[in-house]
Short mmCIF file of N, CA and C and ligand atoms in Angstrom, two decimals:
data_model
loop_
_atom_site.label_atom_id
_atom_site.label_comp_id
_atom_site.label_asym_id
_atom_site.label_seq_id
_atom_site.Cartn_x
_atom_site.Cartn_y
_atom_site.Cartn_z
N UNK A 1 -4.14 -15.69 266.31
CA UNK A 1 -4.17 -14.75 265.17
C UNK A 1 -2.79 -14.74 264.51
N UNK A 2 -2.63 -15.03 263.28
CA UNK A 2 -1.52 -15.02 262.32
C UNK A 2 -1.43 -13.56 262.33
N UNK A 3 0.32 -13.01 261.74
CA UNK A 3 -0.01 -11.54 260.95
C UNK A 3 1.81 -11.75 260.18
N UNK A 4 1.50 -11.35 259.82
CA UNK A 4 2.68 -11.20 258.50
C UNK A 4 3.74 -10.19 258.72
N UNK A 5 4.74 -10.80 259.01
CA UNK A 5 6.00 -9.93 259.31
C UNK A 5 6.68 -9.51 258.09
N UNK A 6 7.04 -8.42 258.02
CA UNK A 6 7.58 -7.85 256.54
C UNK A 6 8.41 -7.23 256.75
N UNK A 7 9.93 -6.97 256.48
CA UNK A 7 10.95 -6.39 256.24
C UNK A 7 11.25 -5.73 254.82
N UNK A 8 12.09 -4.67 254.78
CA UNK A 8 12.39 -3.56 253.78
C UNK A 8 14.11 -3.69 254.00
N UNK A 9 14.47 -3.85 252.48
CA UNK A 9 15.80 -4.28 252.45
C UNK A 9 16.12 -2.92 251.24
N UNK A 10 16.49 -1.77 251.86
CA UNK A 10 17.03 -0.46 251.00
C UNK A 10 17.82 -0.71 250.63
N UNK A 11 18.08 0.19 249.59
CA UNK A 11 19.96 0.40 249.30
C UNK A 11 19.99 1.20 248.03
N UNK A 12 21.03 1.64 247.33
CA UNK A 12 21.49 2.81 246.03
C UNK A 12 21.12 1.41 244.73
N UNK A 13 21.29 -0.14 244.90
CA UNK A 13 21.05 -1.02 244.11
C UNK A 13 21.61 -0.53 242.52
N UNK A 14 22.96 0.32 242.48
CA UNK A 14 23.47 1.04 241.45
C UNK A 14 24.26 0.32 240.51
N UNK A 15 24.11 -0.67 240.00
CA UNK A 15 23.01 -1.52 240.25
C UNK A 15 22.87 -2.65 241.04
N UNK A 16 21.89 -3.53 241.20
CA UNK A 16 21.57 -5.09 241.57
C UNK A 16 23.01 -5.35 241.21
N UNK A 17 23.60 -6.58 242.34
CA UNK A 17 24.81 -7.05 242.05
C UNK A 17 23.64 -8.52 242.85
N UNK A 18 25.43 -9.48 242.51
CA UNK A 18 24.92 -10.83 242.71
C UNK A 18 24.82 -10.91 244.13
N UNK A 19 25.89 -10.04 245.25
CA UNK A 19 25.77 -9.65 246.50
C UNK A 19 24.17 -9.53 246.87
N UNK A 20 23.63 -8.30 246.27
CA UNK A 20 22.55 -7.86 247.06
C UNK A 20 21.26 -8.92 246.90
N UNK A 21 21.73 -9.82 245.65
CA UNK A 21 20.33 -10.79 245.10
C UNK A 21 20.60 -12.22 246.61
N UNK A 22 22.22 -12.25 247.34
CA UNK A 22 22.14 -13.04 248.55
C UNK A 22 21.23 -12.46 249.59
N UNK A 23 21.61 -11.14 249.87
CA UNK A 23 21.06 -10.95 250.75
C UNK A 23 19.55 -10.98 251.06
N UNK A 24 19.45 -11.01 249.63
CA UNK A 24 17.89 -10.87 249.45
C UNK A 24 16.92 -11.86 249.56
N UNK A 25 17.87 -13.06 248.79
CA UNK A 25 17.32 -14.82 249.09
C UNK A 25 17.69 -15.10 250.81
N UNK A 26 18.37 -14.45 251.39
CA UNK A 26 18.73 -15.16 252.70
C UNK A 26 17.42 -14.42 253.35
N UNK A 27 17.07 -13.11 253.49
CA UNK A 27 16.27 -12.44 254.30
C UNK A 27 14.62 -13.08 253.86
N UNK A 28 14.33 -13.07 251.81
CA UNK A 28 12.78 -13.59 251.78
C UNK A 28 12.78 -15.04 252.41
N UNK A 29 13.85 -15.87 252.89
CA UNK A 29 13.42 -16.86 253.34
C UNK A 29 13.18 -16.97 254.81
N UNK A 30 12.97 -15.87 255.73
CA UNK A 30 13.34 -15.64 257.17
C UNK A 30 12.11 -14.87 257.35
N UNK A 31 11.47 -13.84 256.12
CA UNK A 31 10.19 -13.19 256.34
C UNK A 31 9.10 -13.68 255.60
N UNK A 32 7.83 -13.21 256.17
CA UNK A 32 6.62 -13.41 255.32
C UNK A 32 6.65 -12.32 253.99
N UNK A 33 7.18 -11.21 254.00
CA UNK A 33 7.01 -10.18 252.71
C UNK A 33 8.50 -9.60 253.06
N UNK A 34 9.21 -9.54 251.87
CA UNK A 34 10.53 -8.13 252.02
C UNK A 34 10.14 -7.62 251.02
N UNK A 35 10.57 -6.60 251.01
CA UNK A 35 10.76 -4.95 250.14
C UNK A 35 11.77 -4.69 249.48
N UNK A 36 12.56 -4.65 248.71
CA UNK A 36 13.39 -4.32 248.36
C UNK A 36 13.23 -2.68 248.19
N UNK A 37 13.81 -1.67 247.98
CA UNK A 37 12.98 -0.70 247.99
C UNK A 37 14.42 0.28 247.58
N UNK A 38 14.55 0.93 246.87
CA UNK A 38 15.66 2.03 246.23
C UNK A 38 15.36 3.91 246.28
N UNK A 39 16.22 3.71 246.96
CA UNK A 39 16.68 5.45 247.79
C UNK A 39 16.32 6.23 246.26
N UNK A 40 15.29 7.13 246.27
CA UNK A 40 15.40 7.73 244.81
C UNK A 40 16.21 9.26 245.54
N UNK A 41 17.43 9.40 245.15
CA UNK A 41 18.49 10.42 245.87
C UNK A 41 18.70 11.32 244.99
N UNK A 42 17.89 12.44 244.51
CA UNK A 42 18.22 13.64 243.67
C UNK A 42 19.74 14.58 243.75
N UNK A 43 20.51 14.08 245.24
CA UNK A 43 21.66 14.68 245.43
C UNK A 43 22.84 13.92 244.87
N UNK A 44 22.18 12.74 244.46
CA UNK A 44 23.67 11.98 244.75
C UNK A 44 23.40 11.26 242.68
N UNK A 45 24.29 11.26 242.00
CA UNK A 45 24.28 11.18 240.62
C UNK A 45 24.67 9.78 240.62
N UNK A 46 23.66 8.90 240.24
CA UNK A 46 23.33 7.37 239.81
C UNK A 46 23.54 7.14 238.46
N UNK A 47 24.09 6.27 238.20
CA UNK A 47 24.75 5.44 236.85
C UNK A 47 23.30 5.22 236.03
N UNK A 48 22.54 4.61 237.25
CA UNK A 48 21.29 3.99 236.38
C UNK A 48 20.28 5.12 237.14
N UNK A 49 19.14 5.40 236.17
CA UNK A 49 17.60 5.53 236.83
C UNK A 49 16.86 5.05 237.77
N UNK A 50 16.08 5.47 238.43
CA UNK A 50 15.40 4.69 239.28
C UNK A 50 14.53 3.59 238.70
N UNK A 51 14.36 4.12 237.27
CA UNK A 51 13.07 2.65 236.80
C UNK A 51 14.23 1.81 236.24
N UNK A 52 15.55 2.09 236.10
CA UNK A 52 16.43 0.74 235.09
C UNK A 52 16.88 0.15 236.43
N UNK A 53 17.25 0.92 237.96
CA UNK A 53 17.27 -0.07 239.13
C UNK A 53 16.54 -0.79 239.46
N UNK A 54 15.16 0.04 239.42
CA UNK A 54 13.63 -0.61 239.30
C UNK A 54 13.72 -2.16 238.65
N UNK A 55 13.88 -2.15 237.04
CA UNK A 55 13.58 -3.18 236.31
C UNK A 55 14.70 -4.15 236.31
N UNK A 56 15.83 -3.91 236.50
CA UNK A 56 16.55 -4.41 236.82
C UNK A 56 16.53 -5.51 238.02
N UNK A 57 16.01 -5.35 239.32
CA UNK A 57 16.13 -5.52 240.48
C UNK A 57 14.70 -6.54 240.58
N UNK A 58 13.81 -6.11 239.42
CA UNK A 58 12.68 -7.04 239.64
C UNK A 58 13.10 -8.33 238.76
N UNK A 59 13.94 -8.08 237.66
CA UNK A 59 14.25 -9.53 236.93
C UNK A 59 14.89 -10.07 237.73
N UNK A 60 15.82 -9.34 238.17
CA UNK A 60 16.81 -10.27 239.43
C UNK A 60 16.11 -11.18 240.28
N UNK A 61 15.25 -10.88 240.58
CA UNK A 61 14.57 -11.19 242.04
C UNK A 61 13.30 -11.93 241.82
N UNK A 62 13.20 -11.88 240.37
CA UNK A 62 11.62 -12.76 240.02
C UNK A 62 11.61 -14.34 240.40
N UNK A 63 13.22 -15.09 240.65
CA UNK A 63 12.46 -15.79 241.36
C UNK A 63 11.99 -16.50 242.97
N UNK A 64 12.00 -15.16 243.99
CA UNK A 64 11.04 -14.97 245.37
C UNK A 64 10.42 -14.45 245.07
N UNK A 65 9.02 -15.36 245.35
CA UNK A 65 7.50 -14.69 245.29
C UNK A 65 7.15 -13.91 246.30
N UNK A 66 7.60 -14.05 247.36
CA UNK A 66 7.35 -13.04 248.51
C UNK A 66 8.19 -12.00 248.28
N UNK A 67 9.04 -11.26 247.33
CA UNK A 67 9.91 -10.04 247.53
C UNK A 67 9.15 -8.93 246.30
N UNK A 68 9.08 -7.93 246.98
CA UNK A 68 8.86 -6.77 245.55
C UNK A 68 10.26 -6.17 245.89
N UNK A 69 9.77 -5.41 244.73
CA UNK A 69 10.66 -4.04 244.28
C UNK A 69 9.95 -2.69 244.66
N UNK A 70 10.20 -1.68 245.21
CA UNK A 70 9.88 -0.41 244.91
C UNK A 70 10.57 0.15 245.42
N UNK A 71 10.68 1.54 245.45
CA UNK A 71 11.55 2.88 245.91
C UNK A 71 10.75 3.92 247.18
N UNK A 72 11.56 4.64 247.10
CA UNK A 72 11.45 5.90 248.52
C UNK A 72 12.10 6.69 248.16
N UNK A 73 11.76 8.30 248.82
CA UNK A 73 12.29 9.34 248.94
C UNK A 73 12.32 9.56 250.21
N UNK A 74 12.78 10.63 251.03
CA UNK A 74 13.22 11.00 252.19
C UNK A 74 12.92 9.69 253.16
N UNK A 75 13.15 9.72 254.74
CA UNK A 75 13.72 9.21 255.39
C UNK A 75 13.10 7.74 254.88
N UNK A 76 13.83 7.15 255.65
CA UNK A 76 13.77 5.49 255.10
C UNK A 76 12.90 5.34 256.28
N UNK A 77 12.90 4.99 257.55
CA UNK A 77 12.05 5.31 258.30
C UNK A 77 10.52 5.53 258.53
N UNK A 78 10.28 6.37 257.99
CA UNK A 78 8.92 6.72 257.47
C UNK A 78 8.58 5.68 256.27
N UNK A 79 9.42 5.27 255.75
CA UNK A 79 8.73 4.29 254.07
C UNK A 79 8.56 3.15 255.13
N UNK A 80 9.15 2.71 256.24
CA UNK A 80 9.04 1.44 257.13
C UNK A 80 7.36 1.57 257.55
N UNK A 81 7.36 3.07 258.26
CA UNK A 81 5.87 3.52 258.82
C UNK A 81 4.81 3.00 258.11
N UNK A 82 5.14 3.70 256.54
CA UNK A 82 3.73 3.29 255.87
C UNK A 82 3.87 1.91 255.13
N UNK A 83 4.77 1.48 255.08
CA UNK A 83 4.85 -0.42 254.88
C UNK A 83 4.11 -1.20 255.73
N UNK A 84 3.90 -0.73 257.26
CA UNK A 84 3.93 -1.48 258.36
C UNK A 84 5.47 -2.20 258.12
N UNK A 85 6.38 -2.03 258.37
CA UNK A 85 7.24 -3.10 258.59
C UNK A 85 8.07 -2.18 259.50
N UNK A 86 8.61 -3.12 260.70
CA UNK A 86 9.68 -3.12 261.66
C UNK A 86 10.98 -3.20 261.53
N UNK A 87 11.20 -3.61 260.02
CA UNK A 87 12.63 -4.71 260.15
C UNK A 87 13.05 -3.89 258.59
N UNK A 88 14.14 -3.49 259.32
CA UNK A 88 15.57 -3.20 257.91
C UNK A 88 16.76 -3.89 258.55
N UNK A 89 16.56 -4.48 256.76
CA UNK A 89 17.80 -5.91 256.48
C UNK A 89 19.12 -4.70 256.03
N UNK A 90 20.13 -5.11 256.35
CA UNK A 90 21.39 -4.72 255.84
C UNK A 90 22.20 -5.44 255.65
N UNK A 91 23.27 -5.74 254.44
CA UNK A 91 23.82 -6.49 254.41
C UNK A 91 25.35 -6.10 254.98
N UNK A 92 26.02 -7.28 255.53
CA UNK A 92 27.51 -6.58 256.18
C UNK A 92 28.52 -7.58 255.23
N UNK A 93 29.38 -6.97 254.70
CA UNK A 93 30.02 -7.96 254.13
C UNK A 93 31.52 -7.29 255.03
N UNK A 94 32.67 -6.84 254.84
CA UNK A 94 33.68 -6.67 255.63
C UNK A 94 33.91 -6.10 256.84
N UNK A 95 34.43 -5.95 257.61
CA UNK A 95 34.43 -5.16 258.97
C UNK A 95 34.13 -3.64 258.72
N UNK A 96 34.77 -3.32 257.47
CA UNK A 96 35.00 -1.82 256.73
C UNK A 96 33.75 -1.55 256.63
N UNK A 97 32.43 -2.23 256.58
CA UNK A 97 31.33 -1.50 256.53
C UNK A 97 30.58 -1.29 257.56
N UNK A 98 30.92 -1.55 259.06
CA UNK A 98 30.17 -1.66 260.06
C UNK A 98 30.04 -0.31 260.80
N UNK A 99 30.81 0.58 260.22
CA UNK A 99 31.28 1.84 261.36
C UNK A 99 29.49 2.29 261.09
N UNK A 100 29.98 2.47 258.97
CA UNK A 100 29.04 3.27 258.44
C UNK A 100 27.47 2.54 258.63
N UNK A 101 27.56 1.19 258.73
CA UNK A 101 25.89 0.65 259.09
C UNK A 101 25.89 0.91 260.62
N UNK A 102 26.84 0.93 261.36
CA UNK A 102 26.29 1.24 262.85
C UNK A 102 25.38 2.24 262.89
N UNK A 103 26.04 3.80 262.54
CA UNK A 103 25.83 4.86 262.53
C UNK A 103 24.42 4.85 261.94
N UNK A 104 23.92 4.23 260.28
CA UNK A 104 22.72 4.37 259.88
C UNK A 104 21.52 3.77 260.86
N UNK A 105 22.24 2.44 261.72
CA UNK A 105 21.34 2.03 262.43
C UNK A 105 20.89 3.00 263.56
N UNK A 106 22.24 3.48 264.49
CA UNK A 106 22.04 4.37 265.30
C UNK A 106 20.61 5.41 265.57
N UNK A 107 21.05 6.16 264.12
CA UNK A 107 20.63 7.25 263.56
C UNK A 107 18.69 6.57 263.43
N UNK A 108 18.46 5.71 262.59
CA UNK A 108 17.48 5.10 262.57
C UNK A 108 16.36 5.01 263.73
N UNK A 109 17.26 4.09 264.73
CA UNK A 109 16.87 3.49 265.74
C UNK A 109 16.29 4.83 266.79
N UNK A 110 17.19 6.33 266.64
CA UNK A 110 16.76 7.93 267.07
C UNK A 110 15.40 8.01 266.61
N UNK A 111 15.70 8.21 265.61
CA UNK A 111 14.15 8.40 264.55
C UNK A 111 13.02 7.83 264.88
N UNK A 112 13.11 6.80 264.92
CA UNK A 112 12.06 5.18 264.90
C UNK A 112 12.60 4.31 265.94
N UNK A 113 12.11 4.12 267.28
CA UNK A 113 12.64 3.46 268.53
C UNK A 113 12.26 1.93 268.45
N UNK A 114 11.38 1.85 267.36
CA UNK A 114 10.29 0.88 267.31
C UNK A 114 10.94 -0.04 265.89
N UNK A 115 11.72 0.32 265.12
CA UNK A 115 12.17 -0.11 264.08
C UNK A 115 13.58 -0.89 264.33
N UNK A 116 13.79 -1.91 263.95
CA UNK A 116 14.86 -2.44 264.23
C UNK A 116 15.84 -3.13 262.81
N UNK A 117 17.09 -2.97 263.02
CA UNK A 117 17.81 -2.98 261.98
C UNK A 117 19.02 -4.23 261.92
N UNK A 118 18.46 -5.46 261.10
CA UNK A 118 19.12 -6.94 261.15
C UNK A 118 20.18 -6.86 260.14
N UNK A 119 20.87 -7.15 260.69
CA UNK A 119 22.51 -7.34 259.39
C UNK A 119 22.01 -8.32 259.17
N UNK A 120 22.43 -8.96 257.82
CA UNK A 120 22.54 -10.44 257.16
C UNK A 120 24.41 -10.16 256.93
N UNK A 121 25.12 -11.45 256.82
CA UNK A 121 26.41 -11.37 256.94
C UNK A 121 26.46 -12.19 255.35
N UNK A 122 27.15 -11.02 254.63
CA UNK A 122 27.67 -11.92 252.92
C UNK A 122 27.94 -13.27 253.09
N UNK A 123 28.13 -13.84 252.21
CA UNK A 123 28.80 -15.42 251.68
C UNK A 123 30.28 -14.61 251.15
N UNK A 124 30.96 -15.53 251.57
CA UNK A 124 32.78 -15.07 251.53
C UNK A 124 32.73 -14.54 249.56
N UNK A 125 31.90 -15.55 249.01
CA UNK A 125 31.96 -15.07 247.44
C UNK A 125 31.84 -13.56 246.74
N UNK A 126 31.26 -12.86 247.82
CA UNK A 126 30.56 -11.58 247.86
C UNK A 126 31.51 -10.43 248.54
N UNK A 127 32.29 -10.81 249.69
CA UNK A 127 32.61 -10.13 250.53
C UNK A 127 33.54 -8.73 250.00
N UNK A 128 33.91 -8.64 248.88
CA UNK A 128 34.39 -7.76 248.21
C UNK A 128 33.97 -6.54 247.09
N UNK A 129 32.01 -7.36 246.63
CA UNK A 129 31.95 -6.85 245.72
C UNK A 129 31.10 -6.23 246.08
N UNK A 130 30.62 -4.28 245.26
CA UNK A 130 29.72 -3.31 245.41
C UNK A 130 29.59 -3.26 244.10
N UNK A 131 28.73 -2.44 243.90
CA UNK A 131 27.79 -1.84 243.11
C UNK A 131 28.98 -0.82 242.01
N UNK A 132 29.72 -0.34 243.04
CA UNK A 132 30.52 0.83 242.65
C UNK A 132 31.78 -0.04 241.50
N UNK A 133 32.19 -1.32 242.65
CA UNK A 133 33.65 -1.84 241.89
C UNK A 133 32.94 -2.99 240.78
N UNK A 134 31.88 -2.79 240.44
CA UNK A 134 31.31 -3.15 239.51
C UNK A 134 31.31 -2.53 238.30
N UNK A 135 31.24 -1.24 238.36
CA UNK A 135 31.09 -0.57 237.32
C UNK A 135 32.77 0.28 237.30
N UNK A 136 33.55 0.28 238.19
CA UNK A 136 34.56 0.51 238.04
C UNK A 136 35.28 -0.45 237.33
N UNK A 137 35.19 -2.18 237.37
CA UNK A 137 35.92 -2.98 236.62
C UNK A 137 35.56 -3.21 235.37
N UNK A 138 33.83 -2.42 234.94
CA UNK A 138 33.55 -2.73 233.78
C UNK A 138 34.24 -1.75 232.85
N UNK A 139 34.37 -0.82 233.48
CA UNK A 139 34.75 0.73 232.63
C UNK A 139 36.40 0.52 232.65
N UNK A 140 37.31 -0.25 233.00
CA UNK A 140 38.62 -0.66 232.72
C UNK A 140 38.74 -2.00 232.20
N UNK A 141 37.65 -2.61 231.08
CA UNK A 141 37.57 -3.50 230.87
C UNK A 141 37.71 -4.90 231.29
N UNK A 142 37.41 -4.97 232.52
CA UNK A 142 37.45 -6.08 233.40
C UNK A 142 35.99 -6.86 233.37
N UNK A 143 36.44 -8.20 233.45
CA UNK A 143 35.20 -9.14 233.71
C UNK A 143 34.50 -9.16 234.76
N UNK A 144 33.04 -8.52 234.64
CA UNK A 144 32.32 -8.73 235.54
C UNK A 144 31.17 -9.40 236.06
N UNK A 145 31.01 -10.41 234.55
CA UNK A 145 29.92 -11.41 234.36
C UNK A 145 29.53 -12.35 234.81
N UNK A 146 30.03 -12.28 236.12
CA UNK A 146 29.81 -13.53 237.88
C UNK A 146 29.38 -12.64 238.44
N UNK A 147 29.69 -11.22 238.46
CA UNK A 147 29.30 -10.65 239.45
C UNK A 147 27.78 -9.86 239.32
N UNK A 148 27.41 -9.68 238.76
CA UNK A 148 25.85 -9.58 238.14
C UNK A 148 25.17 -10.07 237.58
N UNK A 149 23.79 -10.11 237.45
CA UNK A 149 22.56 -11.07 237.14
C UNK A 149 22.84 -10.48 235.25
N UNK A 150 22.32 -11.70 234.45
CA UNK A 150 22.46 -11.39 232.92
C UNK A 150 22.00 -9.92 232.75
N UNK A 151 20.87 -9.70 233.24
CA UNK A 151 20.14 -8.00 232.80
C UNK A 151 20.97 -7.13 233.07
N UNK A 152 21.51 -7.10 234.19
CA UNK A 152 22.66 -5.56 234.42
C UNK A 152 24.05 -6.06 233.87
N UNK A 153 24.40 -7.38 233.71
CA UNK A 153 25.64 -7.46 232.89
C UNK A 153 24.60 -6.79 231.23
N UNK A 154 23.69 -6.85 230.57
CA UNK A 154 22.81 -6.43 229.45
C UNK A 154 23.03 -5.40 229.26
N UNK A 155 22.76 -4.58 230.37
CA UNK A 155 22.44 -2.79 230.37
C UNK A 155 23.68 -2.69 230.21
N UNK A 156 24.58 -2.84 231.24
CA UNK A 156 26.11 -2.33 231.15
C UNK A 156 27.18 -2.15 229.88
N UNK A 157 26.71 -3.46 229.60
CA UNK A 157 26.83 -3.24 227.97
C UNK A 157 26.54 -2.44 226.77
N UNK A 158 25.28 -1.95 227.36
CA UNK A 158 24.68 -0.99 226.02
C UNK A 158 25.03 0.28 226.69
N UNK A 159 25.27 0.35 228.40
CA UNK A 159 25.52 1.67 228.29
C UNK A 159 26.70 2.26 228.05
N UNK A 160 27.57 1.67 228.41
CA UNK A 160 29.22 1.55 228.32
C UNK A 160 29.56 0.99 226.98
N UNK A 161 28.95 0.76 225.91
CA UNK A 161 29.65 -0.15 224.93
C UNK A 161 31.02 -0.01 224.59
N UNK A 162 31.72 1.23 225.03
CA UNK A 162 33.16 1.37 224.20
C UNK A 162 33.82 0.75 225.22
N UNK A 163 33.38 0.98 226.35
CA UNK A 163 34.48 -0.71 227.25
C UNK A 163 33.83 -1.72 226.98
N UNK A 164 33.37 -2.39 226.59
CA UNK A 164 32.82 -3.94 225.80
C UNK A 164 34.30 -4.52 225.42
N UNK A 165 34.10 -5.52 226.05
CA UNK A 165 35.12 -6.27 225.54
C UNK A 165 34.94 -7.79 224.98
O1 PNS B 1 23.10 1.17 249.26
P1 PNS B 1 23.40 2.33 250.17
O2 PNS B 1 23.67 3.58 249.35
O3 PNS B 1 24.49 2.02 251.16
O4 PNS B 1 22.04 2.60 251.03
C1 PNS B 1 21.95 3.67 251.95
C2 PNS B 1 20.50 3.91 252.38
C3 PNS B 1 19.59 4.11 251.20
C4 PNS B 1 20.00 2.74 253.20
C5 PNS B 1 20.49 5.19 253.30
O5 PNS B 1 21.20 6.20 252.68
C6 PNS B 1 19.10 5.71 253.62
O6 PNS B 1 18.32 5.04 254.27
N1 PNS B 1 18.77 6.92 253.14
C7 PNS B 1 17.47 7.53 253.32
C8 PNS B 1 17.55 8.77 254.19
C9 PNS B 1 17.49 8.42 255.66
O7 PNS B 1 16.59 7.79 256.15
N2 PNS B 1 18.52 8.86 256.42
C10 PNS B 1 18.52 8.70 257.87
C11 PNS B 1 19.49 7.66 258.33
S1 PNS B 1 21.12 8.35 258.35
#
């Protein structure tokens, strides 16, 4: 009997960077289905919407046929439950992020004993860049047009136009 292993690869995706589109080609090639799937976080104040992360994240990614896009609210955990899937991908890019993915795994692994949580390790090209110092180098007029897919270098543009450079 075949059955289809599927992993859920979360994250704030504030937006899609060229980082998260690795992690994403390294993991759909390791599973039968991934998820991409975006924290919709009413506490925490996002640059973009959930549907411009949304649309964003699906142009990025249109070309793995095995990956969607969608979102979640409360525990991540439970969105694994009703996925059927076992497996959250995380990506690790410097040592500096391991305290804070330990802990989410930790915490997880409390929750859901049954759920297990795979680092993928960046490409050295990546190892520096977030979501955050993305939009921090755009808003001090810095080039950031390697570091994102054409559509969110697009948006960034129209949303920010007075840093356009
Ligand atoms: O891209 P990010 O912001 O580092 O992703 C963090 C994310 C979305 C994976 C994490 O905050 C999360 O899973 N939140 C959902 C709430 C939850 O399940 N918390 C319990 C683990 S601490």
């Amino acid at each position: 009997m075949s059955h289809t292993i599927k992993a859920v690869y979360p994250g704030s995706f504030d937006p899609i960077t060229n980082g998260h589109i690795y992690i994403a080609e390294r993991a759909a090639g390791l599973f039968d289905e991934l998820t991409v799937s975006i924290l919709i976080n009413p506490e925490k104040r996002a640059t973009f919407s959930v549907d411009e992360r949304k649309t964003m994240a699906i142009e990025a990614l249109s070309h793995l046929p095995n990956v969607k896009v969608d979102s979640f609210t409360g525990l991540l955990v439970d969105f694994l439950r009703q996925e059927r899937s076992r497996i959250i991908i995380r990506g690790l890019r410097a040592l500096s992020d391991f305290e804070y993915e330990f802990q989410l795994a930790q915490m997880n692994r409390q929750l859901a004993p049954e759920i297990e949580t795979l680092f993928i390790v960046t490409d050295a090209r990546y190892s520096y860049l977030s979501s955050h110092a993305v939009k921090d180098i755009f808003n001090f007029g810095g080039p950031v047009q390697e570091m994102v897919p054409p559509g969110v270098y697009r948006r960034l543009r129209e949303r920010f136009p007075r840093f356009d450079k």
